[in-house]
Short mmCIF file of C-alpha atoms and ligand atoms in Angstrom, two decimals:
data_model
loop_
_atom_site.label_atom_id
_atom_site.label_comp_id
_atom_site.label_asym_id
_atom_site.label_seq_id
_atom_site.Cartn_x
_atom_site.Cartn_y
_atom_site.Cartn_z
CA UNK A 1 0.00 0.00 0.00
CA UNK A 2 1.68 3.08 -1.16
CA UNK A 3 0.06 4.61 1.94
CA UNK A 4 2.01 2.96 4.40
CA UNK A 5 5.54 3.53 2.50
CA UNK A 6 6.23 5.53 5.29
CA UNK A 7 4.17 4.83 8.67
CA UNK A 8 5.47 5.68 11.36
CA UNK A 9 8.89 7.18 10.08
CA UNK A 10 10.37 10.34 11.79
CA UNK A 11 11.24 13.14 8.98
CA UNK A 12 12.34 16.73 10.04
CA UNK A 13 12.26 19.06 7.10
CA UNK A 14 13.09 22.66 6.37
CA UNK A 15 11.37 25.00 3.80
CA UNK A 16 10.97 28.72 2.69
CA UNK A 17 13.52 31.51 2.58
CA UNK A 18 15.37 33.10 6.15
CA UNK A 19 15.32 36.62 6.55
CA UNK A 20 19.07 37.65 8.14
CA UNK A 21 18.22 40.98 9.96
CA UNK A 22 19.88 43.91 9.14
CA UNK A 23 17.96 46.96 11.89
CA UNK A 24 15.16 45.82 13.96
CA UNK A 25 12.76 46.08 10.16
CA UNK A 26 14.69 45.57 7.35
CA UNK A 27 15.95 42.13 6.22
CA UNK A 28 17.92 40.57 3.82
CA UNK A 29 15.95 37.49 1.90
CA UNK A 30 14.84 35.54 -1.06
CA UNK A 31 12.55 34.61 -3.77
CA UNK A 32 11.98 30.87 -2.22
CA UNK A 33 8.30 30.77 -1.57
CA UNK A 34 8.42 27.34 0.29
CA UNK A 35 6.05 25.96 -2.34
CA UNK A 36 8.22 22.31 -3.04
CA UNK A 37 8.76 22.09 0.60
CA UNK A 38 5.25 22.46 1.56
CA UNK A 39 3.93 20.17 -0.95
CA UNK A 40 6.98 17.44 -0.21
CA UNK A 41 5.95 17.48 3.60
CA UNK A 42 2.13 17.56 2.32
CA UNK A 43 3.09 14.28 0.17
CA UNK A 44 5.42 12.80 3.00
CA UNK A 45 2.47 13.34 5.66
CA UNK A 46 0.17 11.05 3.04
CA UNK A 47 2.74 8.26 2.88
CA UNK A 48 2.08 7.64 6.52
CA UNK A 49 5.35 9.69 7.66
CA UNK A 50 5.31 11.89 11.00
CA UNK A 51 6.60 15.34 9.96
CA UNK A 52 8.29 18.24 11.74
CA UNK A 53 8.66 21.02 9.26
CA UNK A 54 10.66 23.57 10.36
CA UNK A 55 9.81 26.62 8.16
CA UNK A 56 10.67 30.58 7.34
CA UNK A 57 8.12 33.70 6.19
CA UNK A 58 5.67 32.01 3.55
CA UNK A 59 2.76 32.93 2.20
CA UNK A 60 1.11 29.46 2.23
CA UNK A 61 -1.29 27.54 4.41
CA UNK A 62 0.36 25.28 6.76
CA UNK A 63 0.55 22.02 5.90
CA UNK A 64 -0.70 19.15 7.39
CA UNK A 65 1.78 18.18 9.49
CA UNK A 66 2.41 16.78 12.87
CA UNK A 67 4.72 19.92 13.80
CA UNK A 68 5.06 23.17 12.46
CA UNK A 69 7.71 25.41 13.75
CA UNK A 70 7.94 28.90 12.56
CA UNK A 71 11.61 30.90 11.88
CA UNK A 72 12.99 33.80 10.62
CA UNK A 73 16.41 33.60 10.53
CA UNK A 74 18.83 31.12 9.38
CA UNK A 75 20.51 30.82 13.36
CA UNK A 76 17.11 30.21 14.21
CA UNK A 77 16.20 27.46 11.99
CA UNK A 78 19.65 25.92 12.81
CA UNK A 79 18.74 25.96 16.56
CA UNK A 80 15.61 24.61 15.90
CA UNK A 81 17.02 21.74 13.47
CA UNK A 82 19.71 20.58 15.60
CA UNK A 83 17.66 20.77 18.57
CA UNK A 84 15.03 17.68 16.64
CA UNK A 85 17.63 16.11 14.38
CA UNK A 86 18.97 13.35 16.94
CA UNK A 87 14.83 12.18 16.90
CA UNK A 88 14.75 11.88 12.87
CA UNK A 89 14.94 9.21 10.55
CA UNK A 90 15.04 11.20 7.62
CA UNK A 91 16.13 15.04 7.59
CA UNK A 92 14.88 17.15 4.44
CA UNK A 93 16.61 20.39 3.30
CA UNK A 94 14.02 22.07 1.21
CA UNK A 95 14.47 25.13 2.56
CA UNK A 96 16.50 28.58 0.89
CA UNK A 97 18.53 29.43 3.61
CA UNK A 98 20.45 32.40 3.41
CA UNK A 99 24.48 31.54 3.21
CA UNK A 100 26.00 35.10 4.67
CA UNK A 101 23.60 37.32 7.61
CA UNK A 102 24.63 40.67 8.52
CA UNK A 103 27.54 40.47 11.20
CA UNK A 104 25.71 42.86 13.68
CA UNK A 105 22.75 43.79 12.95
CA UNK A 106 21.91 47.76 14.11
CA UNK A 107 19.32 47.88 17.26
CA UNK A 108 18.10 50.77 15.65
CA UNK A 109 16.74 51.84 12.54
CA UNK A 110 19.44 52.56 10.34
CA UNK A 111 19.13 56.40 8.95
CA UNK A 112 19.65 57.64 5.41
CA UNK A 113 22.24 59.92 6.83
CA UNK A 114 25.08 58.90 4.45
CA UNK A 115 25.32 58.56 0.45
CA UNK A 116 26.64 54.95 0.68
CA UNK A 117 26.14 52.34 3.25
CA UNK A 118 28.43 49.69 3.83
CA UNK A 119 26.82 46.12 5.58
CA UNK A 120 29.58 43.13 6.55
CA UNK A 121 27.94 40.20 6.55
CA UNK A 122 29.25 36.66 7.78
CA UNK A 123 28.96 32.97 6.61
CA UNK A 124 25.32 31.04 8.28
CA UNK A 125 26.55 27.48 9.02
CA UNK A 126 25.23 24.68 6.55
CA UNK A 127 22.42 23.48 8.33
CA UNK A 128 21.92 20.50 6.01
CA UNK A 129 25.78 19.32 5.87
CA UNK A 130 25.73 19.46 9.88
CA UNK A 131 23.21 17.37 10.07
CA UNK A 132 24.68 14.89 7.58
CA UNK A 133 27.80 14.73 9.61
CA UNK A 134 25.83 13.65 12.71
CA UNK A 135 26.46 9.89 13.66
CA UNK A 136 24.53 8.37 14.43
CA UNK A 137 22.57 10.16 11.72
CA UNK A 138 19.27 10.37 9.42
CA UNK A 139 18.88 9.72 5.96
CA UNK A 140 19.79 13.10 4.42
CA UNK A 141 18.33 14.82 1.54
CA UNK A 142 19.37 17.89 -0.13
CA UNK A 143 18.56 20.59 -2.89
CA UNK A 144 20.87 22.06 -5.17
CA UNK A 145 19.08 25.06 -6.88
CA UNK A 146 21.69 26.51 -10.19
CA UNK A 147 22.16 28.73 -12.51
CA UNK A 148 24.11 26.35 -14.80
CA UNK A 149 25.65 22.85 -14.81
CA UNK A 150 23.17 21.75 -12.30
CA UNK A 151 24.31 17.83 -12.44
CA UNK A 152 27.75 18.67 -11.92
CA UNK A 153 27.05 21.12 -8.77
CA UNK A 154 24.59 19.11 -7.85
CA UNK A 155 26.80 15.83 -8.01
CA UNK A 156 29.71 17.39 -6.15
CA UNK A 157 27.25 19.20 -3.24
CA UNK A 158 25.84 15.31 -2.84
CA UNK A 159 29.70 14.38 -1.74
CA UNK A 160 30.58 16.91 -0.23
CA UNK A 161 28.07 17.55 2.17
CA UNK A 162 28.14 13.50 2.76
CA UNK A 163 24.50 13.15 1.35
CA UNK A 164 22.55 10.35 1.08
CA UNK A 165 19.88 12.30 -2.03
CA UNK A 166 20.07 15.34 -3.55
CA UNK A 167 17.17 16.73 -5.73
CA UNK A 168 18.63 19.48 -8.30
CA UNK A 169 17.06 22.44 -10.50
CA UNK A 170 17.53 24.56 -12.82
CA UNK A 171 16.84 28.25 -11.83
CA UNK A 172 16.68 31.31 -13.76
CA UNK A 173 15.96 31.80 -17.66
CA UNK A 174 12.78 29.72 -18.81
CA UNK A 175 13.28 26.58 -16.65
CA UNK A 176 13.27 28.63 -13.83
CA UNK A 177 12.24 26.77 -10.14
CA UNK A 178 11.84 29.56 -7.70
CA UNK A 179 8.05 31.64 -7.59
CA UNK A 180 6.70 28.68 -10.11
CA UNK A 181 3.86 26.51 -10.45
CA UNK A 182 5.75 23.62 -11.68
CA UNK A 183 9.28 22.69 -11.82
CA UNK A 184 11.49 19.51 -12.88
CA UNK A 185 14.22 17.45 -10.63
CA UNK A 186 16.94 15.43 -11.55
CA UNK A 187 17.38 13.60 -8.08
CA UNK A 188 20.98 12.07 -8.06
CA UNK A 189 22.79 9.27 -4.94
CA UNK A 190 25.16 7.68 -5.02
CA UNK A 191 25.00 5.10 -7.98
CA UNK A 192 22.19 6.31 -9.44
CA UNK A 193 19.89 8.98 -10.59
CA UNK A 194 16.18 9.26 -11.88
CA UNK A 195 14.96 12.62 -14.04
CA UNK A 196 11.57 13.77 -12.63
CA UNK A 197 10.11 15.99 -16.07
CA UNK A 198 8.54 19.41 -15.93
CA UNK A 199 4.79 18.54 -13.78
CA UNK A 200 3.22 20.96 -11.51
CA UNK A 201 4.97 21.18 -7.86
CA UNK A 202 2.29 19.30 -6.11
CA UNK A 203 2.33 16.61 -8.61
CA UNK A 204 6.24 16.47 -8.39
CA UNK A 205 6.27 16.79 -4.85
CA UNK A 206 4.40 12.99 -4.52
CA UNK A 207 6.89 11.59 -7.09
CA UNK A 208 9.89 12.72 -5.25
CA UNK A 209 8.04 11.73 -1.80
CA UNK A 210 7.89 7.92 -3.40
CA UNK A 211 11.55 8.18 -4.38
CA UNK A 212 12.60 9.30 -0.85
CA UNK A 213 10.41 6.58 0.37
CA UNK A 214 11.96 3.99 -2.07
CA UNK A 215 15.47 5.54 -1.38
CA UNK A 216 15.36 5.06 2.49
CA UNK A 217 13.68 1.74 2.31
CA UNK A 218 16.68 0.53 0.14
CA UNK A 219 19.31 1.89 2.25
CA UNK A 220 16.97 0.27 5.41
CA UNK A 221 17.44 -3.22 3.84
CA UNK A 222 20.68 -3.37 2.97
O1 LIG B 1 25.19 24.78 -0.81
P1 LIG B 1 23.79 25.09 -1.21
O2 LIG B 1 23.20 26.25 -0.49
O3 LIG B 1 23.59 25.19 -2.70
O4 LIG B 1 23.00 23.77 -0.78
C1 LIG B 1 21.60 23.72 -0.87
C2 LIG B 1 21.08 22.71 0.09
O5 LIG B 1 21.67 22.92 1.39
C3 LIG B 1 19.60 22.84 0.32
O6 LIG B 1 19.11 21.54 0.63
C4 LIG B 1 19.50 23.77 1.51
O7 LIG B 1 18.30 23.60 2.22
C5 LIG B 1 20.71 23.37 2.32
N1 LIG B 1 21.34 24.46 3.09
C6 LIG B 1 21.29 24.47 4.48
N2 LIG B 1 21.91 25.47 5.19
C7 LIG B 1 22.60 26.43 4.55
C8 LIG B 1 22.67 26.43 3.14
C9 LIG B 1 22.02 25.43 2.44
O8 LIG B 1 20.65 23.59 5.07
N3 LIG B 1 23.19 27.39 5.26
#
């Protein structure tokens, strides 16, 4: 029963954009809406799985899910992540997070006093590739959004980050993933790979929750 594929399985996911603050209400952020993630947990939650999605600012109903914890920045949704991960079977990165936040952001509005404004801004850590380091640890699956050569990023980010799935866009120009209806995946592991065509992201997000499903089962029985 396609149903039960994943009964009773623990999966923490992320999904949507951070906002890094720069003064108590301005923000640096993203074009993610946190549509694929939402519809992946949605999809997930129907194959019997018991989903924690740990999410920044969308626009969306929440999801059916067994917990929904709301973030805004990416130190939050790292604190919140590594807080759960030890409980998960499977850990999902859907989510956009911002790679640099402002070093210090200003307690008070900043003023237009100056012509120029100068903001440093320091590396977020990798939520997803510090979560694949954890051992014992989940099944781990990533996303690698690009511009260009998306197997080849996507390929290497899989290693790198010691992942056990990585689904991979194309963004920008026509094929573009980000503020879309529908979207396509390659989804790549080690050994193998599977091309998931152009379908609308709730459609996708059920073929990609079967794969995960099929994935971790695999790995399970081995
Ligand atoms: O390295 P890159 O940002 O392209 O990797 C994308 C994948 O890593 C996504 O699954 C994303 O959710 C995750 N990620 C993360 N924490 C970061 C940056 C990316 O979890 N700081």
């Amino acid at each position: 029963r396609a149903e039960a594929l994943l009964d009773g399985v623990r999966i923490l996911m992320t999904a949507g954009p951070t906002r890094e603050p720069v003064d108590p209400v301005r923000f640096l952020g993203n074009r993610s809406s946190g549509r694929m993630g939402y519809a992946l947990a949605e999809a997930l939650a129907t194959l019997g799985a018991k989903v924690a999605l740990v999410t920044g600012p969308t626009a969306l109903p929440s999801p059916p899910v067994a917990e929904l914890v709301r973030v805004e920045s990416a130190l939050e949704m790292h604190a919140a992540v590594m807080g759960r991960a030890p409980q998960c079977d499977i850990f999902i990165g859907a989510a956009a997070v911002a790679d640099y936040r402002p070093v210090d952001p200003a307690v008070r509005k900043i003023k237009k006093d100056a012509g120029e404004l100068t903001i440093q801004l320091v590396r977020n850590p990798d939520i997803l590739a510090e979560v694949a380091a954890l051992r014992p640890g989940p099944f781990t699956v990533g996303f690698a959004a690009e511009t260009d050569r998306v197997i080849d990023y996507a390929r290497g980010k899989l290693e790198k980050k010691g992942l056990d799935l990585i689904a991979a866009n194309q963004v920008g120009g026509e094929r573009g993933g980000f503020e879309r209806e529908d979207n396509a995946l390659t989804v790549l592991w080690d050994g193998g790979a599977r091309e998931l065509p152009m379908m609308s992201k709730t459609r996708l997000a059920r073929e990609l929750a079967a794969l995960i499903a099929e994935r971790y089962g695999d790995r399970h029985a081995a």
